[in-house]
Amino acid sequence: MRIAKKTPTLRAFSRLSMLLAGAGLAAATWAAEPAPKDTTASNPLGGKAAPPAVAKAAPGQPRQITWEELVPKDWDPAKEFKGMDLSALNDGDPRANELLMKMQEVSNNAPTNPAMNGADIKIPGFIVPLEEAKGEVTEFLLVPYFGACIHTPPPPANQILHVVTPKGAKFRAMDTVWVTGKLKTLRNDSMMGVSGYHVDATSVTKYTGGAK
């Protein structure tokens, strides 16, 4: 029996499959460590269990949210691809490219949660710089796991936040931070990925664990 080799297209397809399968299970609130370890697209928490529900914020204070809250509960990104068998695709099979493009389209058009529009939030994540000025990041994507948009395909759009900060932040790619600000359900296309949310950040601070 001939086993199909994984071409770059099939490898990308497999990674994107994991991203879609794991949508909504992304890093939520991490334990008291500098950053989650061994994070992957399919296991963004690095082996950690999902945290308990976060308590409501005090009046006038931003609410700490989880990445899972950004995904509509009724969204099933895998429903169009159930029953697919990657092993049945041979090298150079045009169906592989077609499926990859279709999956990327589903990912890029992942719906946002309208209930989150206008919320004052605080969320942890990894930085993917878009714009810098004088060595400081002024615009970036916030993603839920290490390597997203740089070493792996972008997560679904509802797992990417487009962040703009009035003051530059001295961080580098894949630094782990807390972002605080007003969340909007606003789509943005960038060279690094399609984001379904926008945040006008009031602060971007180093991730130190917990809700500090």
Tab-separated table of C-alpha atoms in Angstrom:
chain	number	residue	atom	x	y	z
A	1	MET	CA	0.000	0.000	0.000
A	2	ARG	CA	1.344	3.399	-0.964
A	3	ILE	CA	1.348	5.987	1.795
A	4	ALA	CA	1.069	9.552	0.526
A	5	LYS	CA	3.946	11.772	1.540
A	6	LYS	CA	3.116	15.065	3.179
A	7	THR	CA	3.945	17.846	0.787
A	8	PRO	CA	4.231	21.450	2.048
A	9	THR	CA	0.587	21.866	1.058
A	10	LEU	CA	-0.526	18.859	3.084
A	11	ARG	CA	1.588	19.920	6.057
A	12	ALA	CA	-0.042	23.339	5.945
A	13	PHE	CA	-3.432	21.666	5.605
A	14	SER	CA	-2.777	19.509	8.663
A	15	ARG	CA	-1.701	22.514	10.731
A	16	LEU	CA	-4.758	24.489	9.658
A	17	SER	CA	-6.958	21.497	10.512
A	18	MET	CA	-5.579	21.545	14.045
A	19	LEU	CA	-6.149	25.278	14.311
A	20	LEU	CA	-9.787	24.968	13.319
A	21	ALA	CA	-10.324	21.955	15.549
A	22	GLY	CA	-8.864	23.847	18.498
A	23	ALA	CA	-10.693	27.133	17.908
A	24	GLY	CA	-12.179	28.392	21.136
A	25	LEU	CA	-9.834	26.262	23.232
A	26	ALA	CA	-7.020	28.768	23.052
A	27	ALA	CA	-5.085	30.136	26.005
A	28	ALA	CA	-7.491	31.697	28.436
A	29	THR	CA	-6.064	32.697	31.789
A	30	TRP	CA	-2.639	31.265	32.455
A	31	ALA	CA	-1.208	30.121	35.763
A	32	ALA	CA	1.479	32.072	37.594
A	33	GLU	CA	4.328	31.453	35.174
A	34	PRO	CA	6.074	33.792	32.685
A	35	ALA	CA	4.326	32.096	29.769
A	36	PRO	CA	2.727	28.751	28.970
A	37	LYS	CA	5.232	26.083	27.974
A	38	ASP	CA	5.106	23.665	25.064
A	39	THR	CA	2.307	25.588	23.411
A	40	THR	CA	1.115	24.296	20.064
A	41	ALA	CA	-1.756	25.045	17.724
A	42	SER	CA	-3.702	22.033	18.978
A	43	ASN	CA	-2.658	22.432	22.618
A	44	PRO	CA	-2.315	26.176	23.256
A	45	LEU	CA	-2.442	25.823	27.027
A	46	GLY	CA	0.658	23.660	27.091
A	47	GLY	CA	-1.062	20.815	28.885
A	48	LYS	CA	-2.829	22.987	31.436
A	49	ALA	CA	-6.489	22.541	32.235
A	50	ALA	CA	-8.912	25.296	31.387
A	51	PRO	CA	-9.266	27.772	34.271
A	52	PRO	CA	-12.486	28.312	36.206
A	53	ALA	CA	-14.811	31.065	35.076
A	54	VAL	CA	-13.434	34.527	35.770
A	55	ALA	CA	-15.378	36.616	38.256
A	56	LYS	CA	-17.149	39.751	37.127
A	57	ALA	CA	-15.053	42.894	37.204
A	58	ALA	CA	-15.644	45.626	39.736
A	59	PRO	CA	-17.667	48.581	38.437
A	60	GLY	CA	-15.561	50.756	36.161
A	61	GLN	CA	-12.823	48.123	35.841
A	62	PRO	CA	-11.993	45.999	32.759
A	63	ARG	CA	-13.117	42.386	32.874
A	64	GLN	CA	-10.486	39.706	32.491
A	65	ILE	CA	-11.712	37.441	29.687
A	66	THR	CA	-10.736	34.113	28.186
A	67	TRP	CA	-10.021	33.471	24.526
A	68	GLU	CA	-12.891	31.002	24.489
A	69	GLU	CA	-15.367	33.843	25.103
A	70	LEU	CA	-14.422	35.338	21.734
A	71	VAL	CA	-15.875	32.357	19.863
A	72	PRO	CA	-19.659	32.056	19.336
A	73	LYS	CA	-20.882	28.942	21.140
A	74	ASP	CA	-22.807	27.702	18.105
A	75	TRP	CA	-19.881	27.975	15.677
A	76	ASP	CA	-18.548	24.631	14.422
A	77	PRO	CA	-15.649	25.317	12.019
A	78	ALA	CA	-15.085	21.624	11.367
A	79	LYS	CA	-18.602	20.738	10.227
A	80	GLU	CA	-17.747	21.241	6.534
A	81	PHE	CA	-14.721	18.975	6.787
A	82	LYS	CA	-15.997	16.041	8.828
A	83	GLY	CA	-15.084	12.672	7.370
A	84	MET	CA	-12.122	13.920	5.331
A	85	ASP	CA	-9.232	11.508	5.014
A	86	LEU	CA	-5.902	13.228	4.379
A	87	SER	CA	-4.210	9.885	3.773
A	88	ALA	CA	-6.312	9.516	0.626
A	89	LEU	CA	-4.683	12.569	-0.960
A	90	ASN	CA	-1.659	11.746	-3.095
A	91	ASP	CA	1.276	14.059	-3.751
A	92	GLY	CA	0.236	16.823	-6.106
A	93	ASP	CA	-3.466	16.047	-5.763
A	94	PRO	CA	-5.270	19.283	-6.738
A	95	ARG	CA	-7.903	18.517	-4.101
A	96	ALA	CA	-5.308	19.236	-1.417
A	97	ASN	CA	-4.878	22.824	-2.581
A	98	GLU	CA	-8.630	23.252	-2.925
A	99	LEU	CA	-9.252	21.995	0.601
A	100	LEU	CA	-6.473	24.155	2.000
A	101	MET	CA	-7.944	27.243	0.367
A	102	LYS	CA	-11.422	26.372	1.638
A	103	MET	CA	-10.173	25.843	5.178
A	104	GLN	CA	-8.246	29.098	5.094
A	105	GLU	CA	-11.417	30.855	3.946
A	106	VAL	CA	-13.372	29.364	6.863
A	107	SER	CA	-10.608	30.448	9.228
A	108	ASN	CA	-10.414	33.989	7.841
A	109	ASN	CA	-14.187	34.407	8.080
A	110	ALA	CA	-14.605	32.929	11.540
A	111	PRO	CA	-17.505	34.768	13.220
A	112	THR	CA	-17.027	36.970	16.268
A	113	ASN	CA	-19.120	37.033	19.422
A	114	PRO	CA	-21.374	40.132	19.204
A	115	ALA	CA	-21.840	40.115	22.979
A	116	MET	CA	-18.183	41.142	23.337
A	117	ASN	CA	-18.521	44.292	21.230
A	118	GLY	CA	-17.754	47.391	23.285
A	119	ALA	CA	-16.584	45.484	26.363
A	120	ASP	CA	-13.730	46.825	28.483
A	121	ILE	CA	-11.467	43.804	28.740
A	122	LYS	CA	-8.117	42.485	29.886
A	123	ILE	CA	-6.599	39.467	28.164
A	124	PRO	CA	-3.170	37.763	27.956
A	125	GLY	CA	-1.523	36.739	24.713
A	126	PHE	CA	1.512	36.780	22.423
A	127	ILE	CA	2.583	39.764	20.321
A	128	VAL	CA	2.927	39.696	16.527
A	129	PRO	CA	4.261	43.186	15.623
A	130	LEU	CA	2.749	45.082	12.691
A	131	GLU	CA	4.077	48.635	13.162
A	132	GLU	CA	7.012	50.014	15.120
A	133	ALA	CA	8.277	53.512	15.875
A	134	LYS	CA	11.636	54.276	17.484
A	135	GLY	CA	12.058	50.683	18.553
A	136	GLU	CA	8.609	50.463	20.154
A	137	VAL	CA	5.603	48.472	18.930
A	138	THR	CA	2.590	50.706	18.215
A	139	GLU	CA	0.376	48.215	16.387
A	140	PHE	CA	0.296	44.438	16.683
A	141	LEU	CA	-1.778	41.278	16.590
A	142	LEU	CA	-2.461	39.511	19.866
A	143	VAL	CA	-2.638	35.721	19.479
A	144	PRO	CA	-3.376	32.940	21.996
A	145	TYR	CA	-0.357	30.669	21.556
A	146	PHE	CA	3.341	30.870	20.789
A	147	GLY	CA	4.317	30.905	17.103
A	148	ALA	CA	0.909	31.832	15.683
A	149	CYS	CA	1.120	33.828	12.414
A	150	ILE	CA	4.912	33.429	12.386
A	151	HIS	CA	5.765	29.718	12.643
A	152	THR	CA	2.271	28.342	11.976
A	153	PRO	CA	-0.744	29.469	9.928
A	154	PRO	CA	-2.814	32.227	11.565
A	155	PRO	CA	-5.524	31.131	14.010
A	156	PRO	CA	-9.169	31.702	13.044
A	157	ALA	CA	-10.083	35.393	12.843
A	158	ASN	CA	-12.050	35.180	16.092
A	159	GLN	CA	-8.819	34.202	17.847
A	160	ILE	CA	-6.797	37.213	16.666
A	161	LEU	CA	-6.989	40.714	18.155
A	162	HIS	CA	-5.735	43.758	16.250
A	163	VAL	CA	-4.270	46.044	18.919
A	164	VAL	CA	-3.373	49.713	18.574
A	165	THR	CA	-1.739	51.556	21.439
A	166	PRO	CA	-1.253	55.344	21.626
A	167	LYS	CA	2.031	54.835	23.446
A	168	GLY	CA	4.691	52.559	22.004
A	169	ALA	CA	5.392	49.359	23.907
A	170	LYS	CA	8.917	47.980	24.228
A	171	PHE	CA	8.158	44.400	23.302
A	172	ARG	CA	9.365	41.981	20.652
A	173	ALA	CA	7.660	39.310	18.569
A	174	MET	CA	6.134	36.538	20.698
A	175	ASP	CA	6.609	38.407	23.982
A	176	THR	CA	3.776	37.562	26.386
A	177	VAL	CA	1.682	40.505	27.567
A	178	TRP	CA	-1.530	41.659	29.180
A	179	VAL	CA	-3.632	43.903	26.949
A	180	THR	CA	-6.276	46.141	28.488
A	181	GLY	CA	-8.728	48.245	26.491
A	182	LYS	CA	-12.063	48.441	24.706
A	183	LEU	CA	-12.850	45.463	22.488
A	184	LYS	CA	-14.636	45.933	19.171
A	185	THR	CA	-15.915	43.356	16.695
A	186	LEU	CA	-14.038	44.918	13.804
A	187	ARG	CA	-12.320	42.968	11.040
A	188	ASN	CA	-8.816	43.853	9.874
A	189	ASP	CA	-6.704	42.240	7.137
A	190	SER	CA	-2.950	42.351	7.618
A	191	MET	CA	-0.005	40.582	6.044
A	192	MET	CA	0.260	38.443	9.191
A	193	GLY	CA	-3.364	37.352	9.444
A	194	VAL	CA	-7.026	38.338	9.493
A	195	SER	CA	-8.297	39.576	12.859
A	196	GLY	CA	-11.951	39.613	13.859
A	197	TYR	CA	-11.484	41.937	16.820
A	198	HIS	CA	-9.894	45.330	17.433
A	199	VAL	CA	-8.631	46.737	20.728
A	200	ASP	CA	-7.824	50.362	21.445
A	201	ALA	CA	-5.367	49.545	24.207
A	202	THR	CA	-5.134	51.662	27.335
A	203	SER	CA	-2.212	49.558	28.545
A	204	VAL	CA	0.115	46.810	27.348
A	205	THR	CA	2.116	45.273	30.170
A	206	LYS	CA	4.455	42.331	30.612
A	207	TYR	CA	2.708	39.077	31.490
A	208	THR	CA	3.648	38.131	35.041
A	209	GLY	CA	1.060	35.437	35.754
A	210	GLY	CA	-2.420	35.494	37.213
A	211	ALA	CA	-4.391	38.710	36.943
A	212	LYS	CA	-1.617	41.019	38.172
